[in-house]
């Protein structure tokens, strides 16, 4: 393909990635929706259900993706999915302002719809980028996405907080959603000029049923699958930390209009922190090292959360934002190891069964654990924070058993370069 076409694809992909990252952070199901639910009068328990529901629905979307994406051009399908996601958030933004408070307790239904769409999109975006970008561009696009998206998100939240935020109102919460909707529409439109390269056709995935994958029991044939699942389940305290601390913070500060802006801004800082960490260490990083780093961030988040719980009320919003910053960075590192560990060991005829089996087991487990964490997070007590801190500490101890190979020396290295930016809204692969 000609150089102008390659450049056009990269510019379009960069625009889509940055816009999507902004939208993803301003509308994050793990952070923004639970906070809005509590702020506008919904129950903290209903807010706690939002992210686990999203997690389960996201799994369904990932499994349905091969069938859905086979119906038309993948880039056109992805553009349509992003428009649908923007539409769901737009309807939600309107409804939040006009419906009775009791209906806010049904935001988990919105999360379910978003989860299915996001699950399909998480597969589609990989196919679009892999089929339209040169290898060097695939490595660069994730850094552009994480850095550009986080910087823009930080700028938007700071400007909103300084110039337009009404300290006595909550409309600024919904304003974040509308800015996110706009960014999602821009991301959708940016996909339209992208054309696949001749050397990079999209990979067609053979659908595998859930029951077929479960009956196959690849964990019995491959010991690494069992160790992978045990480790990832133990690290759910890190992966789901952002959602836990968001609900906990919403319980404490949901009526403060400026708190959400501070939390979203500091979450963007968490994304920048992980991007910088990854950029500096990716040539020396191993799965074990990333997991140790993720667990250390989770432990630090737990310690600061305890300080926030025991500290004065005035410092709580800022400390909660710092906690979510660290939890987001730890979750990002954990998400990256999930993909990398799989890619490191795949290469057999039954790869699809292995991936589906792992997705189903972790998706179901994450949903159950997420419900438990969410239920505990809305309690106005320090006990849940102590529990999450202890789980994170055990994850840190267990991480020593993870593979020690350098990621850059495996076939997972280039794949991880492309994937590490796509995790902020949920439990992605």
XYZ file of C-alpha atoms in Angstrom, residues 205-362:
158
model
C -12.011 -16.162 14.226
C -13.705 -19.559 14.339
C -16.592 -19.279 16.810
C -16.384 -21.679 19.734
C -19.369 -22.285 21.988
C -19.055 -21.704 25.719
C -20.157 -25.228 26.595
C -17.688 -26.689 24.100
C -14.823 -24.756 25.676
C -15.870 -25.706 29.202
C -16.164 -29.395 28.342
C -12.697 -29.328 26.756
C -11.088 -28.476 30.149
C -7.774 -27.165 28.765
C -6.620 -26.565 32.353
C -6.167 -30.337 32.660
C -4.076 -30.593 29.492
C -1.974 -27.485 30.031
C -0.661 -26.773 33.561
C 0.058 -23.162 32.605
C -3.687 -22.548 32.124
C -4.389 -23.532 35.731
C -1.583 -21.325 37.065
C -2.707 -18.470 34.815
C -6.292 -18.661 36.104
C -5.264 -18.923 39.767
C -3.011 -15.872 39.446
C -5.567 -13.784 37.559
C -8.283 -14.648 40.070
C -6.012 -13.624 42.938
C -5.310 -10.392 41.073
C -8.999 -9.494 40.818
C -8.390 -7.400 43.925
C -6.132 -5.295 41.678
C -8.192 -5.495 38.460
C -11.398 -4.468 40.221
C -9.744 -1.952 42.543
C -10.789 1.037 40.440
C -14.458 0.062 40.657
C -14.240 -0.700 44.388
C -12.620 2.588 45.307
C -14.921 4.536 42.977
C -18.052 3.179 44.662
C -16.457 3.741 48.076
C -15.597 7.318 47.133
C -19.080 7.903 45.702
C -20.550 6.729 48.997
C -18.440 9.283 50.869
C -18.428 12.194 48.396
C -21.263 11.604 45.903
C -22.970 14.879 46.787
C -19.866 16.991 46.123
C -19.922 18.244 42.541
C -16.176 18.824 42.311
C -15.209 15.353 43.569
C -15.960 13.524 40.310
C -13.822 15.937 38.295
C -10.942 15.438 40.673
C -11.278 11.666 40.489
C -11.505 11.543 36.676
C -8.540 13.910 36.375
C -6.443 11.814 38.726
C -7.501 8.636 36.924
C -6.083 10.212 33.765
C -2.873 10.773 35.705
C -2.953 7.048 36.506
C -3.065 6.283 32.801
C -0.083 8.545 32.204
C 1.743 6.878 35.078
C 1.284 3.436 33.573
C 2.218 4.639 30.071
C 5.434 6.163 31.395
C 6.167 3.043 33.417
C 5.583 0.811 30.413
C 7.579 2.994 28.007
C 10.594 3.013 30.325
C 10.531 -0.684 31.191
C 8.984 -2.577 28.266
C 12.344 -3.804 26.918
C 13.245 -5.271 30.320
C 9.794 -6.067 31.696
C 8.603 -9.578 32.406
C 5.150 -10.883 33.278
C 6.394 -11.440 36.825
C 7.733 -7.901 37.010
C 4.481 -6.376 35.744
C 2.447 -8.405 38.224
C 4.741 -7.420 41.096
C 4.399 -3.790 40.026
C 0.602 -4.088 39.750
C 0.341 -5.675 43.194
C 2.660 -3.057 44.716
C 0.445 -0.309 43.266
C -2.616 -2.087 44.673
C -1.055 -2.335 48.127
C -0.079 1.347 48.030
C -3.620 2.266 46.966
C -5.000 0.272 49.882
C -2.706 1.962 52.387
C -3.642 5.445 51.156
C -7.318 4.426 51.172
C -6.974 3.546 54.848
C -5.406 6.941 55.505
C -8.370 8.514 53.681
C -10.861 6.461 55.701
C -9.238 7.383 58.990
C -8.311 10.947 58.009
C -10.170 14.228 57.962
C -13.155 14.801 55.697
C -11.552 17.726 53.874
C -8.698 15.611 52.505
C -10.871 12.652 51.489
C -11.782 13.654 47.893
C -8.156 14.274 46.917
C -6.893 11.148 48.675
C -9.653 9.121 47.022
C -8.488 10.420 43.655
C -4.910 9.406 44.422
C -6.146 5.943 45.424
C -8.032 5.538 42.155
C -4.966 6.793 40.258
C -2.829 4.022 41.733
C -5.601 1.437 41.383
C -6.054 2.349 37.712
C -2.337 1.984 37.025
C -2.275 -1.360 38.841
C -5.316 -2.572 36.928
C -3.696 -1.526 33.660
C -0.571 -3.520 34.409
C -2.652 -6.559 35.383
C -4.702 -6.305 32.189
C -1.529 -6.248 30.114
C -0.173 -9.381 31.778
C -3.457 -11.162 31.092
C -3.083 -10.777 27.340
C 0.664 -11.354 27.365
C 0.567 -14.552 29.419
C -1.976 -16.014 26.991
C 0.000 -15.021 23.900
C 3.161 -16.403 25.452
C 1.708 -19.921 25.572
C -0.632 -20.054 22.592
C 0.315 -21.856 19.408
C -1.814 -25.008 19.325
C -4.813 -26.093 17.292
C -7.115 -25.606 20.280
C -6.015 -22.030 21.031
C -9.539 -20.662 20.588
C -10.935 -23.146 23.110
C -8.237 -22.125 25.598
C -8.980 -18.409 25.204
C -12.747 -18.862 25.462
C -12.343 -21.143 28.497
C -10.160 -18.564 30.263
C -12.511 -15.729 29.339
C -15.534 -17.577 30.658
C -13.902 -18.661 33.918
C -12.424 -15.239 34.635
